[in-house]
Amino acid sequence: MKALTTKEKIQHFLISNAVPIIFILMSAVAIPLSGFSPTYLVQEMLIRLARNSFLVLSLIIPIVAGMGLNFGMVLGAMAGQIGLILVSDWAVVGMRGLLLAALIGTPISVALGYICGAVLNRAKGREMVTSYILGFFVNGIYQLTVLYAFGKLIPISNAELVLSRGYGIRNAINLAGMRHGLDYLIPLRVGNLNVPLGTYLTIALFCLFIVWFRRTKLGQDMRAIGQDMGVAGAAGIPVEKTRIIAIIISTVLACYGQIIFLQNIGTMNTYNSHDQAGMFAIAALLIGGATVSKATIPNVFVGVILFHLMFVVSPMAGKQLMGQAQIGEYFRVFVSYGIIAISLALHAWKRQKDRERARRSLRGEA
Amino acid sequence: MNEKLKAFIEEAGWPRVIIGLFLLSLFVAAPFVRVRVDASISDTLVRFGMNGILVLAMVPMIQSGCGLNFGLPLGIIAGLLGAVTSIQFNLTGVLGFAAALGMAIPLAVLFGIAYGLLLNRVKGDEMMIATYVGFSSVAFMCMMWLMLPYTSPNMIWGYGGSGLRTTISVEGYWLHILSDFLSIQIGPYLYIPTGMFLFFGFMCFLMWAFLHTKTGTAMTAVGSNPEFARASGIDVNRMRVISVVLSTVLAAIGIIVYQQSFGFIQLYMGPFYMAFPAVAAILLGGASVHKASMLNVVIGTLLFQGILTMTPSVINSLLQTDMSEVIRIVVSNGMILYALTRKVQAKR
Amino acid sequence: MMNRRNGVRILLAAALVLLGVYLFVSGKQHQMFVDNMAVEIEGKAYAPEAAVRVAFDGGEPLELASGDRDVTQVVGPRHSVKVEVLNESGDVVKTLEGEFRWVSTKKSMFSVPAFLGGAPSPMIDSPVAE
C-alpha cells in the first residue's frame, strides 16, 4: 500500500477522532459564553478526574474482549452502594469504612457480574441492548431490596438511614463519616486546595493494572476473542468462560469506582446515583474517542475532561444564549445521549462499510 | 385431549402459558384481597386499548429485520407535536382529534424517512442506535418545548412564563373522543371503551392487509432473508425505510389514541421510556426479534397490560404496601430480557 | 473435595473475612459520653474535680466543670486521652495522660474522676443505650 499523503493523513485523523474534535470545538464556544474563570474550571476538572476516572476505566476490559459497552456496570455500582449502606449503618468510618464497603460489595459484584456474563453469552451479537435492559431489570431488583428488604429482613439500626414508615432506605444518605476517606488519605495541600492524592494514586495503580493485564494470558485471550470469536474458539480459548470473566472483572471494578465516586461527593442518592454513573461513564469514554471495539487509557482521561467540561459549562452557556438556564441543562442531557448515538452510529457505519468492502472483494470486484 | 393440550402449549410457548395462568390466578385472587374484579377488568381493557397501537408500531420494523423499535419516541414526538398544535388552534371534538392526527402523520413520515436512512447505514446495530436516537430526540425536544412559539393559555406556564407546561390536559378538547364512542357501561365500575377498540381493530386490519400486499410481502422477505430478497430484485434499503416510516406513523397515531384515553399530553421526559413497555408487550405476545404478527400484538398487549394492572393492585392489597412501580420495572424488563436471550433458530 | 486449589480458596476467603472483622472493629465509630461526676467502682469512690479539660486521641479538648457531662465520637478500640485539671484562674494544675480501651456500648461512658483516680478502667455504664 502506498504511503498516505499529508492530506490523507489529516483526513484520516479527523475522521477517526471526529467525536473529540466536535467536542473541543463546542467547548471552545461554550466556555467563554458561560463566564466561568479558567482557574475555577481547572479546579473542577481536577476534582472530576479524581471522581470519575475509575468508573470510566472499568469499561475498557469488556471493550477489549469484544463485548461492547458494558451497560451492566450499573450492577457493580449497585453492589458498591449496598456495601456503603451497610457500612453507614454500622458507623465504620474513614478509609476503613470504604475498604469494608468494597469488601462487602465484591462478592455481590462477582455474583451479579457472573449473571450478567451468562446472560450476555446467550445474546451474542446483541450484547449492548441486553446489558442495557439487564441494567434496568437488576435496578428493579435493587429497588425491591433497598426499598423493602432493608429494615424489614435486613436489620438497620441507624434511624437516619430509614424512611419514616419504618423500613426502606432514604433517598439521600449522608456519607459524612467516610467522605474523602480515600481522597485525603495522604494529605497534600497546594495553595489553599486540598488535593485528592489518595484517589489519584489509586487511579494510577489501576492504569498500571490495565497495562499489565493486557500482557497476561487472560488479557491476550480476551483480545483474541474481541477480534474474532470463532478463530479464538478454534485456537482453544474457552470463549464463554473468558467472556464471563471479563464482565465479572468489569463489574467488580465498577463497584470500586462507584465507591470512589461517592466518597468524593459525600452524599449518596440511593435510587439515582448508580443510573447516572453508567450513562456518564459511557458518554465520557465515547467522547474521549473510544469506540465500541477499541478503547485506550488516554481515551478515558480526555473523555472525562471533555465531558465534564461540557457538563459544567452548559447550564450557564445556555442561560447566556437563550435566557434560560433550564435550556442549558436539557442541552447537556441532549449532548450526552446524542454523543452516544453519534458514536455508535459512526462505529456501526464504519463496520458496515468494512463488511461491504470485504464482501465485494470476495465477489471479485475492484 | 392431552395431545391437543400439549400441541397448544408448544404452539403458544411455555412463557406465555405461564404468564397467562399467572394472570388468571391474579383475577381469581382479586376478590379475596378486596380488589374489585369488574374494575380490574375495566382497567385492563382500557389500558389494552390505550397501548395497542403503540405495540402495533413494533411490527413493521420487526418484519423488515430492523429489530425492536427502541426509537419509538421519535414517532411519539411527532404525535405530541400534532396534539399540541391542534390544541393551539383550539380545535375540539372529532375535528380536534382528526387535526391532531392530520398534523402528526406528515411529521411522522418526515421523521421516519430520516430515521430510516440512518438505520440503513448501521445494519446490524439498529437496536442500540435506535435507543439513543430516541433518547436524544426526547432531550432535544425538551429544549424545543421551552422555545417553540406556542401561546394557548391552557398549555403554557402560568404567571407569564414562556414555554409549554409538562402536562397538558385534553379535557374540553378531545378527551375520550374515541373511548366514549359506542362505549358500554356495566354497573359503576365496568367501562368498555368500544370506540377505541374499533379504531385499534381497524389499524390492525390495515396492517394485516398491508402485510399481504406485494410491498408488505417484500418487506417480510427482507426481514427473514435479506440475501434472497436482494437476489429477487427487491430494493432492501427502500423496504427498510418504508417499514421505519410505517412504524413511526403508527407511533404518532398510537400516542394520540393513548392521550385521548389517558386525558393528558405528557411532554419533556414523558416519552423517554415509552418504547420499553411496547417492546416488552410484543415480545411477550410471542414475537421474536425478526418476526411479529397481529396475534402477537393483541395477546402481548392484553397479557402485558393485564399483569401491569393486576400484579400491583393484588400485591399491594396483600402486603399493604405500594410496590407497583418497582414491579412494573422488574416485570417488563424481565420479559424483554427473556426474549433477547432466546437462541436464534436460523443463522443470521 | 479438599484438593489444593480449594484449600487455597478457603484460606483466602477466611483471610478476607478476618480482614473484614479487623476493618469493622478498628473503624467503627462510637458515641461516648464524658462524665465529670462522682462515681463508685468496686467499692472505691471517686470524686470529681472542679474544672477539667479532656482531649481524646489528640483531638479538640472538652471543658467540663464538676457535675458536667458531654458527648463525643471516637473511632476504633484503643484511645489515648489527656486530662488537664484546672484551678479557678484557668491554669493547668495537674496533667494526666493515658490510654484506655473501648469496652462495649453498655459501658460507653468515660468517667474523668475514675481515670484521674487510677481505676482499672475508666469506662462505666452509660445512661442511655447507644
XYZ file of N, CA and C in Angstrom, chain A residues 71 119 122-123 126 128-130 132-134 136-137 140-141 143-144 147-148 167 322 324 326-327 330-331 333-334 337-338 340-341 344-345 348-349 351-352 355 359, chain B residues 70 120-123 125 127-129 131-132 135-136 139-140 142-143 146-147 162 227 268 272-273 276 289 321-323 326 329-330 333-334 336-337 340-342 344:
240
model
N -23.013 -1.781 29.586
C -24.066 -1.056 30.302
C -24.366 -1.735 31.620
N -25.872 -14.146 30.931
C -26.970 -13.656 30.090
C -26.432 -13.146 28.756
N -25.762 -15.636 26.168
C -26.925 -16.164 25.471
C -27.476 -15.162 24.456
N -26.855 -13.992 24.370
C -27.389 -12.973 23.466
C -26.273 -12.418 22.609
N -25.910 -9.175 20.430
C -26.848 -8.165 20.933
C -26.431 -7.735 22.336
N -24.981 -5.240 23.767
C -25.208 -3.925 24.345
C -26.657 -3.702 24.744
N -27.595 -4.041 23.850
C -29.003 -3.870 24.217
C -29.326 -4.727 25.433
N -28.825 -5.968 25.419
C -29.133 -6.885 26.509
C -28.580 -6.371 27.825
N -27.995 -3.391 28.555
C -28.766 -2.202 28.876
C -30.052 -2.561 29.611
N -30.798 -3.520 29.060
C -32.053 -3.939 29.686
C -31.775 -4.661 30.999
N -30.699 -5.444 31.022
C -30.355 -6.134 32.261
C -30.108 -5.120 33.364
N -31.578 -2.249 33.750
C -32.885 -1.836 34.257
C -33.491 -2.899 35.155
N -33.393 -4.145 34.690
C -34.003 -5.255 35.417
C -33.413 -5.376 36.811
N -34.447 -2.812 39.124
C -35.730 -3.092 39.752
C -35.557 -3.969 40.983
N -34.723 -4.975 40.867
C -34.497 -5.880 41.995
C -33.768 -5.148 43.113
N -34.053 -2.033 43.769
C -35.033 -1.182 44.438
C -35.913 -1.999 45.359
N -36.303 -3.193 44.912
C -37.084 -4.071 45.779
C -36.330 -4.314 47.078
N -35.728 -0.841 49.030
C -36.958 -0.164 49.437
C -37.766 -0.997 50.424
N -37.610 -2.320 50.362
C -38.450 -3.168 51.199
C -37.668 -4.080 52.132
N -39.305 1.152 57.347
C -38.411 0.280 56.601
C -38.135 0.908 55.243
N -29.759 31.688 25.590
C -31.207 31.640 25.403
C -31.988 32.308 26.525
N -32.443 31.104 29.490
C -32.954 30.182 30.496
C -31.899 29.130 30.798
N -32.397 26.479 32.286
C -33.019 25.168 32.098
C -32.649 24.602 30.728
N -32.581 25.481 29.739
C -32.246 25.013 28.391
C -30.847 24.422 28.381
N -31.026 20.920 29.798
C -31.531 19.954 28.822
C -30.502 19.743 27.726
N -29.780 20.835 27.402
C -28.780 20.722 26.353
C -27.732 19.682 26.712
N -28.074 17.114 28.685
C -28.674 15.782 28.572
C -28.692 15.365 27.110
N -29.110 16.320 26.260
C -29.175 16.050 24.831
C -27.802 15.660 24.300
N -26.679 12.043 25.425
C -27.282 10.958 24.655
C -26.910 11.040 23.189
N -26.895 12.278 22.697
C -26.594 12.446 21.282
C -25.207 11.935 20.937
N -23.536 9.591 22.378
C -23.522 8.134 22.338
C -24.144 7.658 21.038
N -25.256 8.317 20.636
C -25.911 7.925 19.385
C -24.963 8.104 18.212
N -22.032 5.536 18.340
C -22.488 4.209 17.953
C -22.766 4.158 16.465
N -23.395 5.234 15.958
C -23.743 5.241 14.533
C -22.479 5.236 13.679
N -20.928 1.816 13.822
C -21.667 0.797 13.076
C -21.544 1.037 11.581
N -21.538 2.309 11.196
C -21.433 2.639 9.784
C -20.091 2.177 9.240
N -18.257 -0.162 10.456
C -18.248 -1.623 10.411
C -18.967 -2.147 9.178
N -20.081 -1.492 8.861
C -20.853 -1.933 7.709
C -20.049 -1.732 6.441
N -17.553 -4.406 6.140
C -18.153 -5.669 5.741
C -18.453 -5.674 4.248
N -17.047 -8.103 1.410
C -17.912 -8.922 0.582
C -17.646 -8.661 -0.890
N -36.683 0.612 19.418
C -36.475 1.373 20.641
C -36.535 2.864 20.379
N -30.374 2.511 7.871
C -29.818 1.752 6.759
C -28.302 1.776 6.763
N -27.733 2.829 7.363
C -26.281 2.911 7.363
C -25.671 2.064 8.472
N -26.507 1.560 9.372
C -25.946 0.883 10.541
C -26.552 -0.496 10.728
N -26.652 -1.216 9.622
C -27.301 -2.519 9.705
C -26.555 -3.424 10.677
N -26.653 -3.069 13.997
C -26.605 -2.463 15.331
C -27.797 -1.558 15.559
N -30.684 -1.693 17.031
C -31.427 -1.538 18.287
C -30.761 -0.549 19.225
N -29.429 -0.645 19.341
C -28.741 0.238 20.261
C -28.836 1.684 19.812
N -28.615 1.889 18.519
C -28.665 3.248 17.974
C -30.079 3.782 18.047
N -32.239 3.176 20.295
C -32.454 3.619 21.671
C -31.923 5.024 21.872
N -30.688 5.263 21.436
C -30.100 6.560 21.709
C -30.621 7.657 20.809
N -33.652 8.621 22.714
C -33.325 9.438 23.881
C -32.894 10.843 23.484
N -32.006 10.926 22.483
C -31.519 12.249 22.080
C -32.656 13.118 21.594
N -34.578 14.455 24.480
C -33.818 15.515 25.140
C -33.822 16.783 24.294
N -33.695 16.616 22.974
C -33.715 17.773 22.094
C -35.060 18.485 22.183
N -37.010 18.488 24.644
C -37.121 19.179 25.938
C -36.722 20.627 25.774
N -35.673 20.851 24.993
C -35.269 22.227 24.747
C -36.306 22.942 23.884
N -39.561 24.325 25.367
C -39.399 25.591 26.061
C -39.381 26.765 25.095
N -38.967 26.482 23.869
C -38.717 27.601 22.968
C -39.747 27.797 21.863
N -42.885 31.466 29.796
C -42.883 31.051 28.394
C -42.538 29.577 28.302
N -30.554 -11.686 1.727
C -29.822 -12.043 0.512
C -30.771 -12.521 -0.574
N -41.808 16.891 27.558
C -40.493 16.787 28.194
C -40.089 15.334 28.327
N -39.776 9.481 27.199
C -38.420 8.947 27.266
C -38.369 7.423 27.277
N -39.129 6.829 28.173
C -39.059 5.372 28.323
C -40.204 4.650 27.642
N -40.122 1.013 25.893
C -39.891 -0.262 26.579
C -41.148 -1.079 26.867
N -37.256 -11.287 17.545
C -36.645 -10.058 17.052
C -36.823 -9.929 15.541
N -48.548 -2.637 50.890
C -47.541 -1.642 50.501
C -47.731 -1.277 49.041
N -47.096 -0.201 48.606
C -47.226 0.195 47.214
C -45.978 -0.183 46.450
N -46.034 -1.368 45.830
C -44.857 -1.824 45.100
C -45.022 -1.670 43.613
N -42.044 -0.543 41.171
C -40.917 -1.476 41.126
C -41.302 -2.760 40.400
N -41.218 -2.316 36.722
C -39.865 -2.336 36.174
C -39.377 -3.767 36.016
N -39.531 -4.546 37.081
C -39.000 -5.904 37.057
C -39.694 -6.742 35.993
N -38.983 -5.390 32.138
C -37.622 -5.638 31.677
C -37.265 -7.108 31.693
N -37.830 -7.842 32.643
C -37.578 -9.270 32.662
C -38.058 -9.931 31.380
N -38.429 -8.506 28.408
C -37.577 -8.146 27.265
C -36.297 -8.969 27.308
N -35.736 -9.117 28.507
C -34.523 -9.913 28.664
C -34.728 -11.333 28.153
N -34.662 -11.409 24.469
C -33.353 -11.129 23.881
C -32.410 -12.307 24.007
N -32.652 -13.160 25.035
C -31.690 -14.233 25.247
C -32.147 -15.560 24.668
N -33.251 -15.525 23.936
C -33.664 -16.780 23.306
C -32.708 -17.120 22.185
N -31.417 -17.943 18.747
C -31.993 -17.727 17.429
C -31.892 -19.004 16.617
